[in-house]
mmCIF file of C-alpha atoms and ligand atoms in Angstrom:
data_model
loop_
_atom_site.group_PDB
_atom_site.id
_atom_site.type_symbol
_atom_site.label_atom_id
_atom_site.label_comp_id
_atom_site.label_asym_id
_atom_site.label_seq_id
_atom_site.Cartn_x
_atom_site.Cartn_y
_atom_site.Cartn_z
ATOM 1 C CA MET A 1 -32.195 127.387 9.505
ATOM 2 C CA ILE A 2 -30.685 127.061 6.828
ATOM 3 C CA THR A 3 -26.621 125.642 8.030
ATOM 4 C CA LEU A 4 -24.074 124.877 5.171
ATOM 5 C CA ILE A 5 -22.278 121.575 6.233
ATOM 6 C CA ALA A 6 -18.751 121.158 4.883
ATOM 7 C CA CYS A 7 -14.815 119.810 5.382
ATOM 8 C CA VAL A 8 -12.205 122.401 3.740
ATOM 9 C CA ASP A 9 -8.542 121.688 3.800
ATOM 10 C CA LYS A 10 -6.381 125.201 4.173
ATOM 11 C CA ASN A 11 -7.012 126.577 0.642
ATOM 12 C CA MET A 12 -10.969 125.712 0.941
ATOM 13 C CA GLY A 13 -10.907 122.392 -0.674
ATOM 14 C CA ILE A 14 -13.272 120.689 -0.797
ATOM 15 C CA GLY A 15 -12.866 117.587 -3.289
ATOM 16 C CA LYS A 16 -11.383 115.413 -5.967
ATOM 17 C CA ASP A 17 -12.961 113.691 -8.969
ATOM 18 C CA ASN A 18 -16.410 113.748 -7.027
ATOM 19 C CA LYS A 19 -15.160 112.631 -4.308
ATOM 20 C CA LEU A 20 -13.654 113.669 -0.816
ATOM 21 C CA LEU A 21 -10.196 115.118 -0.355
ATOM 22 C CA VAL A 22 -9.613 111.889 2.096
ATOM 23 C CA HIS A 23 -11.844 109.664 4.768
ATOM 24 C CA LEU A 24 -11.873 111.233 7.803
ATOM 25 C CA PRO A 25 -14.666 108.630 9.918
ATOM 26 C CA LYS A 26 -14.455 111.038 12.599
ATOM 27 C CA ASP A 27 -15.996 113.788 10.878
ATOM 28 C CA LEU A 28 -18.563 111.287 9.385
ATOM 29 C CA GLU A 29 -19.358 110.617 12.593
ATOM 30 C CA HIS A 30 -19.835 114.403 13.335
ATOM 31 C CA PHE A 31 -21.666 114.435 10.253
ATOM 32 C CA LYS A 32 -24.035 111.537 11.255
ATOM 33 C CA ASN A 33 -24.631 113.223 14.519
ATOM 34 C CA THR A 34 -25.723 116.710 13.578
ATOM 35 C CA THR A 35 -27.886 116.157 10.520
ATOM 36 C CA GLU A 36 -29.594 113.322 11.935
ATOM 37 C CA GLY A 37 -33.244 114.337 11.907
ATOM 38 C CA HIS A 38 -33.369 116.669 9.672
ATOM 39 C CA MET A 39 -33.100 117.452 5.928
ATOM 40 C CA VAL A 40 -29.980 116.770 4.214
ATOM 41 C CA LEU A 41 -29.571 118.682 0.298
ATOM 42 C CA PHE A 42 -27.087 117.536 -1.975
ATOM 43 C CA GLY A 43 -26.232 118.869 -5.152
ATOM 44 C CA LYS A 44 -26.282 116.124 -8.009
ATOM 45 C CA ASN A 45 -23.138 115.534 -8.561
ATOM 46 C CA THR A 46 -22.300 114.810 -4.634
ATOM 47 C CA TRP A 47 -25.105 112.956 -4.552
ATOM 48 C CA ASP A 48 -23.900 110.185 -7.429
ATOM 49 C CA SER A 49 -20.801 110.134 -5.664
ATOM 50 C CA LEU A 50 -22.627 108.496 -2.540
ATOM 51 C CA PRO A 51 -22.288 105.021 -1.701
ATOM 52 C CA VAL A 52 -24.912 104.448 0.450
ATOM 53 C CA LYS A 53 -28.270 107.035 -0.518
ATOM 54 C CA PRO A 54 -30.356 108.115 0.413
ATOM 55 C CA LEU A 55 -29.021 108.563 4.008
ATOM 56 C CA PRO A 56 -31.086 106.633 7.343
ATOM 57 C CA ASN A 57 -33.291 108.634 9.825
ATOM 58 C CA ARG A 58 -33.031 112.602 7.389
ATOM 59 C CA GLN A 59 -35.620 113.504 4.215
ATOM 60 C CA ASN A 60 -33.299 113.170 1.751
ATOM 61 C CA ILE A 61 -33.575 116.513 -0.914
ATOM 62 C CA VAL A 62 -31.448 116.324 -4.359
ATOM 63 C CA MET A 63 -30.300 119.856 -6.748
ATOM 64 C CA THR A 64 -31.141 119.002 -10.328
ATOM 65 C CA ARG A 65 -32.370 120.432 -13.195
ATOM 66 C CA ASN A 66 -33.142 116.627 -14.005
ATOM 67 C CA ILE A 67 -37.450 116.009 -14.270
ATOM 68 C CA GLY A 68 -36.503 112.968 -15.052
ATOM 69 C CA PHE A 69 -34.780 112.216 -11.816
ATOM 70 C CA ARG A 70 -37.023 109.762 -9.493
ATOM 71 C CA MET A 71 -35.818 107.841 -6.421
ATOM 72 C CA PRO A 72 -38.626 106.712 -3.233
ATOM 73 C CA THR A 73 -38.516 109.019 -0.092
ATOM 74 C CA VAL A 74 -36.077 111.633 -2.089
ATOM 75 C CA TRP A 75 -37.518 114.487 -3.205
ATOM 76 C CA ARG A 76 -35.907 117.046 -6.002
ATOM 77 C CA PHE A 77 -35.076 120.766 -5.747
ATOM 78 C CA ASP A 78 -34.954 122.836 -8.409
ATOM 79 C CA THR A 79 -35.262 126.461 -7.370
ATOM 80 C CA ILE A 80 -33.583 128.184 -4.165
ATOM 81 C CA ASP A 81 -37.188 129.338 -3.195
ATOM 82 C CA ASP A 82 -37.786 125.110 -2.390
ATOM 83 C CA VAL A 83 -35.063 125.628 0.305
ATOM 84 C CA LEU A 84 -35.972 128.947 1.310
ATOM 85 C CA TRP A 85 -39.486 127.504 2.085
ATOM 86 C CA TYR A 86 -38.211 124.914 4.344
ATOM 87 C CA GLY A 87 -34.836 126.504 6.004
ATOM 88 C CA LYS A 88 -36.935 130.013 6.912
ATOM 89 C CA TYR A 89 -39.969 129.673 6.031
ATOM 90 C CA SER A 90 -41.894 127.014 7.145
ATOM 91 C CA LYS A 91 -44.219 126.973 10.102
ATOM 92 C CA THR A 92 -42.619 123.633 11.149
ATOM 93 C CA GLU A 93 -39.345 123.572 12.933
ATOM 94 C CA ASN A 94 -37.832 122.459 10.316
ATOM 95 C CA GLN A 95 -33.261 122.406 9.401
ATOM 96 C CA VAL A 96 -32.214 122.619 5.996
ATOM 97 C CA PHE A 97 -28.393 121.051 5.879
ATOM 98 C CA ILE A 98 -26.841 121.877 3.128
ATOM 99 C CA CYS A 99 -24.192 119.277 2.142
ATOM 100 C CA GLY A 100 -22.729 120.383 -0.983
ATOM 101 C CA GLY A 101 -20.391 120.302 -3.624
ATOM 102 C CA GLU A 102 -19.353 123.319 -4.600
ATOM 103 C CA ALA A 103 -22.049 124.627 -7.337
ATOM 104 C CA ILE A 104 -24.589 124.013 -4.419
ATOM 105 C CA TYR A 105 -22.466 126.033 -1.662
ATOM 106 C CA LYS A 106 -21.967 128.411 -3.718
ATOM 107 C CA LEU A 107 -25.745 128.958 -4.814
ATOM 108 C CA LEU A 108 -26.909 128.602 -1.585
ATOM 109 C CA MET A 109 -24.058 130.910 0.908
ATOM 110 C CA PRO A 110 -25.718 133.372 1.143
ATOM 111 C CA TYR A 111 -29.111 132.638 2.384
ATOM 112 C CA ALA A 112 -27.095 130.489 5.012
ATOM 113 C CA ASP A 113 -27.668 131.424 8.316
ATOM 114 C CA GLU A 114 -24.981 129.687 9.684
ATOM 115 C CA LEU A 115 -22.266 127.586 8.548
ATOM 116 C CA ILE A 116 -20.522 124.093 10.210
ATOM 117 C CA ILE A 117 -16.476 123.751 8.907
ATOM 118 C CA SER A 118 -14.018 121.234 9.747
ATOM 119 C CA HIS A 119 -10.942 122.382 8.963
ATOM 120 C CA MET A 120 -8.439 120.331 7.846
ATOM 121 C CA ASP A 121 -4.214 121.292 9.095
ATOM 122 C CA ALA A 122 -3.423 119.472 6.023
ATOM 123 C CA GLU A 123 -3.491 120.582 1.401
ATOM 124 C CA PHE A 124 -4.613 118.682 -0.949
ATOM 125 C CA GLU A 125 -5.030 118.852 -4.663
ATOM 126 C CA ALA A 126 -8.665 119.400 -5.333
ATOM 127 C CA ASP A 127 -10.875 120.716 -8.053
ATOM 128 C CA THR A 128 -13.311 122.279 -5.892
ATOM 129 C CA PHE A 129 -13.700 124.591 -2.755
ATOM 130 C CA PHE A 130 -15.562 126.322 -0.910
ATOM 131 C CA PRO A 131 -16.769 130.179 -0.812
ATOM 132 C CA ARG A 132 -14.605 132.266 0.822
ATOM 133 C CA ILE A 133 -15.825 133.168 4.596
ATOM 134 C CA GLU A 134 -15.700 136.487 4.783
ATOM 135 C CA GLU A 135 -14.816 138.011 8.390
ATOM 136 C CA ASP A 136 -17.575 140.491 7.933
ATOM 137 C CA GLU A 137 -20.332 138.299 7.202
ATOM 138 C CA TRP A 138 -19.809 135.028 9.371
ATOM 139 C CA MET A 139 -19.267 134.906 13.678
ATOM 140 C CA LEU A 140 -17.586 132.587 14.591
ATOM 141 C CA TYR A 141 -19.195 131.114 17.813
ATOM 142 C CA SER A 142 -17.543 128.059 18.169
ATOM 143 C CA CYS A 143 -14.278 125.622 18.045
ATOM 144 C CA GLU A 144 -13.805 122.341 18.722
ATOM 145 C CA GLY A 145 -10.228 120.847 17.558
ATOM 146 C CA VAL A 146 -10.395 116.471 16.810
ATOM 147 C CA ALA A 147 -7.884 114.092 16.153
ATOM 148 C CA ASP A 148 -8.085 111.917 13.175
ATOM 149 C CA ASN A 149 -6.994 110.523 10.260
ATOM 150 C CA VAL A 150 -6.090 114.557 9.471
ATOM 151 C CA TYR A 151 -6.463 117.097 12.528
ATOM 152 C CA PHE A 152 -9.538 119.565 11.965
ATOM 153 C CA GLU A 153 -11.146 121.589 13.384
ATOM 154 C CA ILE A 154 -15.022 122.412 13.203
ATOM 155 C CA ALA A 155 -15.181 125.853 13.032
ATOM 156 C CA LYS A 156 -19.574 127.594 13.991
ATOM 157 C CA TYR A 157 -20.302 130.420 12.197
ATOM 158 C CA TYR A 158 -23.121 132.750 12.538
ATOM 159 C CA ARG A 159 -24.323 135.148 10.154
ATOM 160 C CA ARG A 160 -23.695 138.865 12.000
ATOM 161 C CA HIS A 161 -26.377 141.127 11.469
ATOM 162 C CA LYS A 162 -25.684 144.858 10.976
ATOM 163 C CA GLY A 163 -23.272 146.393 13.413
ATOM 164 C CA GLU A 164 -22.066 143.141 14.870
HETATM 165 N N1 NAP B 1 -15.505 118.451 1.901
HETATM 166 C C1 NAP B 1 -17.186 118.434 1.827
HETATM 167 O O1 NAP B 1 -17.889 118.451 2.686
HETATM 168 C C2 NAP B 1 -18.105 117.517 0.200
HETATM 169 C C3 NAP B 1 -19.078 117.916 0.589
HETATM 170 C C4 NAP B 1 -19.634 117.620 0.023
HETATM 171 C C5 NAP B 1 -19.334 117.285 -2.003
HETATM 172 N N2 NAP B 1 -18.298 117.671 -1.751
HETATM 173 C C6 NAP B 1 -17.282 117.299 -2.787
HETATM 174 O O2 NAP B 1 -17.657 118.373 -4.328
HETATM 175 C C7 NAP B 1 -17.303 117.427 -5.555
HETATM 176 C C8 NAP B 1 -18.550 117.746 -6.093
HETATM 177 O O3 NAP B 1 -19.218 119.403 -6.311
HETATM 178 P P1 NAP B 1 -19.882 119.925 -7.979
HETATM 179 O O4 NAP B 1 -19.547 121.366 -7.484
HETATM 180 O O5 NAP B 1 -19.168 119.641 -8.661
HETATM 181 O O6 NAP B 1 -21.317 119.683 -7.807
HETATM 182 P P2 NAP B 1 -22.442 119.262 -6.896
HETATM 183 O O7 NAP B 1 -22.478 121.146 -6.249
HETATM 184 O O8 NAP B 1 -22.211 118.270 -5.969
HETATM 185 O O9 NAP B 1 -23.514 119.443 -8.230
HETATM 186 C C9 NAP B 1 -23.489 119.981 -8.533
HETATM 187 C C10 NAP B 1 -25.258 120.170 -9.469
HETATM 188 O O10 NAP B 1 -26.218 119.669 -9.054
HETATM 189 C C11 NAP B 1 -27.189 120.577 -9.767
HETATM 190 N N3 NAP B 1 -27.371 122.138 -9.523
HETATM 191 C C12 NAP B 1 -26.581 122.841 -9.376
HETATM 192 N N4 NAP B 1 -27.303 124.049 -9.504
HETATM 193 C C13 NAP B 1 -28.274 124.361 -10.190
HETATM 194 C C14 NAP B 1 -29.751 125.207 -9.397
HETATM 195 N N5 NAP B 1 -29.574 126.259 -9.553
HETATM 196 N N6 NAP B 1 -30.933 124.019 -9.558
HETATM 197 C C15 NAP B 1 -31.037 122.931 -9.859
HETATM 198 N N7 NAP B 1 -29.519 122.324 -10.099
HETATM 199 C C16 NAP B 1 -28.570 122.558 -9.627
HETATM 200 C C17 NAP B 1 -26.938 120.535 -11.399
HETATM 201 O O11 NAP B 1 -27.389 119.296 -11.899
HETATM 202 P P3 NAP B 1 -27.793 118.563 -12.933
HETATM 203 O O12 NAP B 1 -26.650 119.135 -14.161
HETATM 204 O O13 NAP B 1 -28.499 117.368 -12.804
HETATM 205 O O14 NAP B 1 -28.933 119.690 -13.271
HETATM 206 C C18 NAP B 1 -25.457 120.033 -11.214
HETATM 207 O O15 NAP B 1 -24.207 119.505 -12.189
HETATM 208 C C19 NAP B 1 -17.259 116.704 -5.076
HETATM 209 O O16 NAP B 1 -15.840 115.999 -5.201
HETATM 210 C C20 NAP B 1 -17.474 115.883 -3.891
HETATM 211 O O17 NAP B 1 -17.063 115.008 -3.325
HETATM 212 C C21 NAP B 1 -17.011 117.709 -0.818
#
């Protein structure tokens, strides 16, 4: 299973100057609770922006073409096939969470089974964005409001199958 997880503003903005748009403690808690025990994959820019890494209790994966990238316990992927193997074809019960940023969401959204999106009820200046969530491709199946520095709704979508 391949799941994209992100926090977006009203314009689908996700970041500015290689940082998140806003600090949301409850969204970070939701991210931790959702991803613990699974694989978490980051693009190299997002990886560089993490204040603490690797994230504990998860297999951390960094997507980069830099063959010199090395960090103990962290895996480097440089092809979509690596992601598909662990997310879809591996016989073990692996779930891969795709954790951004823009380049990685764009690259892997066509292969995702599920989206978990925190939709903030606010607008920020942004330079990176989440791809459009097309209604004919994605079915909303769960939505839960959370009061934080900014109110947000955690929306879960699964990929529609033909005829749905
Ligand atoms: N709001 C959210 O939920 C959220 C979540 C995550 C990130 N963000 C934000 O998103 C922004 C960063 O996004 P971004 O688009 O600049 O960077 P990114 O997606 O994090 O990383 C891009 C890098 O990933 C590597 N990469 C991309 N495509 C690849 C491929 N096909 N194969 C191998 N490696 C590949 C390249 O690294 P190399 O050049 O090293 O090869 C590329 O420079 C930041 O502001 C961050 O805070 C927001």
